[in-house]
Coordinates of C-alpha atoms in Angstrom, one line a residue:
M1 CA 21.2 22.6 -3.6
V2 CA 21.9 25.2 -6.1
G3 CA 22.3 24.4 -9.8
T4 CA 22.5 21.0 -11.5
M5 CA 23.3 18.0 -9.4
R6 CA 26.6 16.5 -10.7
F7 CA 27.0 12.7 -10.4
G8 CA 29.9 10.4 -10.1
I9 CA 29.1 6.8 -11.1
I10 CA 30.5 3.6 -9.5
G11 CA 30.4 0.7 -12.0
T12 CA 30.4 0.4 -15.7
G13 CA 27.8 -2.3 -16.3
S14 CA 24.7 -2.0 -18.4
I15 CA 22.7 -0.3 -15.7
S16 CA 25.3 2.5 -15.5
D17 CA 24.8 3.0 -19.2
W18 CA 21.0 3.3 -18.5
F19 CA 21.8 5.7 -15.7
V20 CA 23.6 8.2 -17.9
A21 CA 20.6 8.6 -20.2
A22 CA 18.1 8.6 -17.3
C23 CA 20.1 11.1 -15.3
R24 CA 20.2 13.6 -18.1
R25 CA 16.5 13.0 -18.7
A26 CA 15.8 13.8 -15.0
G27 CA 17.8 17.0 -15.1
G28 CA 21.1 15.7 -13.5
A29 CA 24.6 15.8 -14.9
P30 CA 26.7 12.6 -15.0
V31 CA 30.3 13.8 -15.0
G32 CA 32.6 11.1 -13.6
V33 CA 33.1 7.3 -13.2
Y34 CA 35.1 4.8 -11.2
S35 CA 35.6 1.2 -12.2
R36 CA 37.9 -1.4 -10.7
G37 CA 39.4 -1.7 -14.2
F38 CA 40.7 1.8 -15.1
D39 CA 40.6 1.0 -18.8
R40 CA 36.9 0.1 -18.5
G41 CA 36.3 3.4 -16.8
Q42 CA 38.0 5.3 -19.6
D43 CA 36.0 3.5 -22.2
F44 CA 32.8 4.3 -20.4
A45 CA 33.7 8.0 -20.0
T46 CA 34.5 8.2 -23.7
R47 CA 31.2 6.6 -24.7
H48 CA 29.2 8.9 -22.6
G49 CA 31.2 12.2 -22.7
L50 CA 32.2 12.2 -19.0
S51 CA 35.1 14.4 -18.0
L52 CA 36.3 12.6 -14.9
V53 CA 37.8 9.0 -14.7
A54 CA 38.8 8.2 -11.1
A55 CA 41.6 5.8 -10.4
T56 CA 40.2 4.9 -7.0
M57 CA 36.9 5.0 -5.1
E58 CA 38.4 7.7 -2.8
D59 CA 39.3 9.8 -5.8
L60 CA 35.8 9.8 -7.1
A61 CA 34.1 10.3 -3.7
G62 CA 36.5 13.1 -2.8
S63 CA 36.3 15.0 -6.1
D64 CA 35.0 18.5 -5.9
Q65 CA 33.6 18.0 -9.4
I66 CA 30.7 15.9 -8.1
D67 CA 27.8 16.4 -5.6
A68 CA 26.4 12.9 -5.5
V69 CA 27.4 9.3 -6.1
Y70 CA 25.4 6.7 -7.9
V71 CA 26.4 3.2 -6.7
A72 CA 25.9 0.5 -9.3
S73 CA 28.6 -1.9 -8.2
P74 CA 27.8 -5.6 -7.2
I75 CA 25.5 -5.9 -4.2
G76 CA 28.3 -7.2 -2.0
S77 CA 30.2 -4.0 -2.5
H78 CA 27.3 -1.6 -1.9
Y79 CA 27.9 -1.1 1.8
E80 CA 31.6 -0.2 1.4
H81 CA 31.0 2.1 -1.5
V82 CA 28.0 3.9 0.0
L83 CA 29.9 4.4 3.3
A84 CA 32.9 5.9 1.5
A85 CA 30.7 8.3 -0.5
L86 CA 28.8 9.5 2.6
A87 CA 32.1 9.9 4.5
A88 CA 33.3 12.2 1.7
G89 CA 30.2 14.3 2.1
K90 CA 28.3 13.2 -1.0
H91 CA 24.6 12.4 -1.4
V92 CA 24.2 8.8 -2.5
L93 CA 21.7 7.1 -4.8
C94 CA 22.4 3.3 -4.5
E95 CA 21.0 0.5 -6.7
K96 CA 19.0 -2.2 -5.0
T97 CA 19.7 -3.8 -2.6
L98 CA 21.3 -1.3 -0.3
A99 CA 23.2 -3.8 1.8
T100 CA 23.0 -7.4 2.9
S101 CA 21.7 -7.1 6.5
P102 CA 19.2 -4.8 8.2
E103 CA 21.9 -3.7 10.7
A104 CA 24.1 -2.5 7.7
V105 CA 21.1 -0.7 6.1
R106 CA 20.3 1.1 9.4
A107 CA 24.0 2.0 9.9
L108 CA 24.2 3.6 6.4
F109 CA 21.1 5.7 7.0
D110 CA 22.6 6.7 10.4
V111 CA 25.8 7.9 8.7
A112 CA 23.8 9.8 6.1
A113 CA 21.8 11.5 8.8
S114 CA 24.9 12.4 10.8
R115 CA 26.4 13.9 7.6
E116 CA 23.2 15.6 6.6
R117 CA 23.2 13.8 3.3
V118 CA 20.4 12.1 1.4
L119 CA 20.7 8.3 0.9
L120 CA 18.1 6.6 -1.3
E121 CA 17.8 3.1 -2.5
A122 CA 16.9 3.2 -6.2
V123 CA 14.1 0.6 -6.3
R124 CA 12.4 1.7 -9.6
P125 CA 8.8 0.5 -9.0
V126 CA 8.5 2.4 -5.7
H127 CA 8.9 5.7 -7.7
D128 CA 6.9 4.7 -10.8
P129 CA 3.8 6.9 -11.2
A130 CA 1.9 3.7 -12.3
Y131 CA 1.8 2.7 -8.7
E132 CA 0.0 5.8 -7.7
V133 CA -2.7 4.8 -10.2
I134 CA -2.7 1.2 -8.9
A135 CA -3.0 2.4 -5.2
K136 CA -5.9 4.7 -6.1
S137 CA -7.6 1.8 -7.9
L138 CA -7.5 -0.7 -5.0
A139 CA -10.8 0.6 -3.6
R140 CA -12.5 -0.7 -6.7
L141 CA -11.5 -4.3 -5.8
G142 CA -13.5 -4.4 -2.6
M143 CA -12.0 -6.6 0.2
L144 CA -8.5 -7.5 -0.9
R145 CA -7.9 -11.3 -0.7
H146 CA -4.8 -12.3 -2.7
A147 CA -2.1 -10.8 -4.8
H148 CA 0.5 -12.6 -6.8
F149 CA 3.6 -10.7 -7.9
E150 CA 6.4 -12.2 -9.9
K151 CA 9.8 -11.3 -11.3
C152 CA 11.4 -14.3 -13.0
Q153 CA 14.3 -13.6 -15.4
Y154 CA 16.5 -16.2 -16.8
S155 CA 20.1 -15.1 -16.4
S156 CA 22.4 -15.1 -19.4
R157 CA 25.1 -16.3 -17.1
Y158 CA 23.3 -19.5 -16.1
S159 CA 24.8 -21.5 -19.0
A160 CA 28.2 -20.7 -17.7
F161 CA 27.2 -22.1 -14.3
L162 CA 25.8 -25.2 -15.9
Q163 CA 29.2 -25.7 -17.6
G164 CA 31.1 -25.6 -14.3
A165 CA 31.9 -22.0 -13.8
T166 CA 30.8 -19.7 -10.9
P167 CA 29.9 -16.4 -12.4
N168 CA 29.2 -13.5 -10.0
P169 CA 25.4 -13.7 -10.5
F170 CA 25.5 -17.3 -9.1
D171 CA 28.2 -16.9 -6.4
P172 CA 26.7 -17.4 -2.9
A173 CA 29.4 -14.9 -1.6
S174 CA 28.2 -12.1 -3.9
G175 CA 25.1 -11.2 -1.9
N176 CA 23.3 -11.4 -5.2
S177 CA 20.7 -14.1 -4.5
A178 CA 17.6 -14.2 -6.6
L179 CA 15.6 -12.9 -3.6
R180 CA 17.7 -9.7 -3.3
D181 CA 18.3 -9.3 -7.1
L182 CA 14.8 -10.0 -8.4
G183 CA 12.5 -10.7 -5.5
V184 CA 13.1 -7.2 -4.3
Y185 CA 11.0 -6.0 -7.3
C186 CA 8.0 -7.9 -5.9
L187 CA 8.6 -7.1 -2.2
H188 CA 8.9 -3.3 -2.4
P189 CA 5.6 -2.9 -4.4
S190 CA 3.9 -5.1 -1.8
L191 CA 5.2 -2.9 1.1
T192 CA 4.3 0.3 -0.9
L193 CA 0.7 -0.8 -1.6
F194 CA -0.1 -2.8 1.5
G195 CA 2.3 -1.8 4.3
A196 CA 4.1 -4.1 6.7
P197 CA 2.8 -7.7 6.8
E198 CA 1.8 -9.3 10.1
S199 CA 4.2 -12.2 9.2
F200 CA 6.0 -13.8 6.3
S201 CA 7.7 -16.9 5.2
V202 CA 10.0 -18.0 2.3
V203 CA 10.3 -21.2 0.4
G204 CA 13.3 -21.2 -1.9
Y205 CA 15.3 -23.5 -4.1
H206 CA 19.1 -23.6 -4.4
L207 CA 21.7 -24.6 -6.9
S208 CA 24.4 -27.2 -6.2
N209 CA 26.7 -24.6 -4.7
G210 CA 24.1 -23.4 -2.3
F211 CA 23.1 -20.3 -4.3
G212 CA 19.5 -19.2 -3.8
A213 CA 18.3 -19.3 -7.4
G214 CA 14.5 -18.7 -6.8
G215 CA 11.5 -19.2 -4.6
T216 CA 8.3 -17.8 -3.3
L217 CA 7.9 -15.2 -0.5
L218 CA 4.5 -15.2 1.3
L219 CA 3.4 -12.0 3.0
D220 CA 0.5 -12.5 5.4
Y221 CA -1.7 -9.4 6.0
G222 CA -4.5 -11.3 7.7
T223 CA -7.4 -11.1 5.3
L224 CA -4.9 -10.5 2.4
K225 CA -2.2 -12.9 1.3
V226 CA 0.6 -11.8 -1.1
T227 CA 2.8 -14.3 -2.9
C228 CA 6.0 -13.1 -4.5
A229 CA 7.7 -15.4 -7.0
Y230 CA 11.2 -14.8 -8.1
S231 CA 13.8 -16.7 -10.1
K232 CA 17.1 -16.4 -12.0
V233 CA 16.7 -19.7 -13.8
T234 CA 13.1 -19.3 -15.3
N235 CA 11.2 -16.5 -17.1
S236 CA 7.9 -14.9 -16.2
V237 CA 5.2 -15.2 -18.9
A238 CA 2.2 -14.2 -16.8
P239 CA 1.2 -10.8 -15.4
S240 CA 1.1 -9.9 -11.7
V241 CA -2.4 -9.7 -10.3
I242 CA -4.2 -8.2 -7.3
Y243 CA -7.5 -10.0 -6.5
G244 CA -10.4 -8.5 -4.5
E245 CA -14.0 -9.5 -3.9
T246 CA -15.3 -7.1 -6.6
G247 CA -12.6 -7.2 -9.2
S248 CA -8.9 -7.6 -10.0
L249 CA -6.0 -5.6 -11.3
S250 CA -3.6 -7.1 -13.8
I251 CA 0.0 -5.6 -14.1
D252 CA 2.0 -6.6 -17.1
S253 CA 5.4 -6.1 -15.4
I254 CA 5.8 -5.7 -11.6
A255 CA 9.2 -4.0 -12.1
E256 CA 8.3 -1.7 -14.9
P257 CA 4.5 -1.5 -15.2
G258 CA 3.3 -0.6 -18.7
V259 CA -0.3 -1.8 -18.9
V260 CA -2.6 -2.1 -15.9
I261 CA -6.0 -3.6 -16.4
F262 CA -9.1 -3.6 -14.1
T263 CA -11.5 -6.5 -14.6
G264 CA -14.8 -6.5 -12.8
L265 CA -16.9 -9.5 -11.7
D266 CA -18.9 -9.1 -15.0
G267 CA -15.7 -10.0 -16.9
Q268 CA -15.5 -6.5 -18.5
S269 CA -11.9 -5.1 -18.6
E270 CA -10.7 -1.5 -18.6
I271 CA -7.2 -0.3 -19.1
I272 CA -6.5 2.1 -16.3
S273 CA -2.8 2.8 -17.1
S274 CA -0.6 2.3 -20.1
V275 CA 2.5 3.7 -21.7
S276 CA 2.4 5.2 -25.1
Q277 CA 5.5 3.4 -26.4
P278 CA 7.0 0.0 -25.6
K279 CA 9.3 -0.2 -22.6
V280 CA 13.0 -0.6 -23.0
A281 CA 15.6 -1.7 -20.4
G282 CA 16.1 1.0 -17.9
D283 CA 13.4 3.2 -19.2
T284 CA 12.0 3.8 -15.7
L285 CA 15.3 4.6 -14.0
H286 CA 14.7 8.3 -14.3
Y287 CA 11.9 8.0 -11.7
P288 CA 14.0 7.3 -8.6
I289 CA 16.6 9.8 -9.9
E290 CA 13.8 12.5 -10.0
T291 CA 12.8 11.5 -6.4
F292 CA 16.4 11.7 -5.3
L293 CA 16.9 15.1 -6.8
R294 CA 13.8 16.4 -5.1
L295 CA 14.9 15.0 -1.7
C296 CA 18.3 16.6 -2.1
E297 CA 16.8 19.9 -3.2
S298 CA 14.5 20.0 -0.1
G299 CA 17.2 18.6 2.3
A300 CA 14.9 15.7 3.2
V301 CA 17.6 13.5 4.8
D302 CA 14.9 11.7 7.0
H303 CA 12.7 10.7 4.1
P304 CA 9.9 8.1 4.3
F305 CA 11.7 5.6 1.9
R306 CA 14.3 4.9 4.6
A307 CA 11.9 2.8 6.8
Q308 CA 10.8 0.7 3.8
S309 CA 14.4 -0.1 2.8
V310 CA 15.1 -1.3 6.3
M311 CA 11.8 -3.4 6.4
A312 CA 12.5 -5.0 3.0
E313 CA 16.0 -6.0 4.1
E314 CA 14.7 -7.4 7.4
I315 CA 12.4 -9.7 5.4
M316 CA 15.0 -10.7 2.8
S317 CA 17.7 -11.3 5.4
R318 CA 15.5 -13.5 7.5
G319 CA 14.2 -15.3 4.4
L320 CA 17.7 -16.2 3.4
E321 CA 18.4 -17.7 6.8
S322 CA 16.7 -20.9 5.7
V323 CA 19.1 -23.6 4.6
P324 CA 19.0 -25.3 1.2
G325 CA 16.2 -27.8 1.0
S326 CA 14.3 -26.5 4.1
V327 CA 11.1 -24.5 4.5
A328 CA 11.7 -21.2 6.2
P329 CA 9.7 -20.6 9.4
I330 CA 7.0 -18.0 9.7
W331 CA 8.4 -14.8 11.1
H332 CA 6.3 -12.1 12.8
L333 CA 7.1 -8.4 12.5
M334 CA 6.8 -7.1 16.0
S335 CA 7.6 -3.4 15.4
D336 CA 4.7 -1.0 15.0
V337 CA 3.5 -0.7 11.4
A338 CA 2.9 3.0 11.6
E339 CA 6.4 3.6 12.8
R340 CA 7.9 1.6 10.0
K341 CA 6.0 3.5 7.3
S342 CA 6.7 6.9 8.8

């Protein structure tokens, strides 16, 4: 890649607003947008100083004014939009989650490889430097025994559901379950820090229309057990914690870690990572953009984040197979761990 990467954006929601600022901070150039509502696209372009407003997805993907596409449409549309962008020869950075089945995720990476284009799932914690600090500090904990990660965020649209409507965040057909929308922020850090589990299980709760509104994912690593709590109808108030036999690590936010504290068996605590200013929504979005730009610059189509995206979707898809009111069975991951992490 020569020069500044020019991005076209699919979607005009709040995360696309965050992306514009984060993209410029990372050294990219947002230049165009596509929205299902053309007027919304025009308004978005005016607010952010973008020169291109596409009337169709094909117009955006086929434009010679852009080099890459950022996909921030609803989860249920990700596969279609990523595929169209790759087919047009663009690199693609896609919001989590990449698709709604492991077969679809693999297919998208196969297309990206055949087109020699980079495809990256923009899971913010995976690229946050705080996790490098956390990973290096795990040795201080001795034998790891338990970790509890949680991402519970009460949806502003839940009141509409309670009043009888079915907004997209609570539509079972949207692919936007609490596991895929929020649990993914717990799952990916688990895979990043600990690798592939030996087995896993999910216990979830559902709304009256069958929508998966929250639950707990258990990842079994043998001597280490990891629980991931997620919800769209409750709020987290406690930190996420990794427990070992000689200490613990407390993480204030699993999705956007700001303060990480080591506490030894003597009860003494030490801040090992902190941000200098309070976090704001989307503040860490520039991290996956920076990774994406580096991958494109080096031509790293077969990058290591591919395997983790597939593994995460395998776990989420199988976890969502459980019917409302039931306990999901324990599944075993039969594939070689080293192969999945390569």
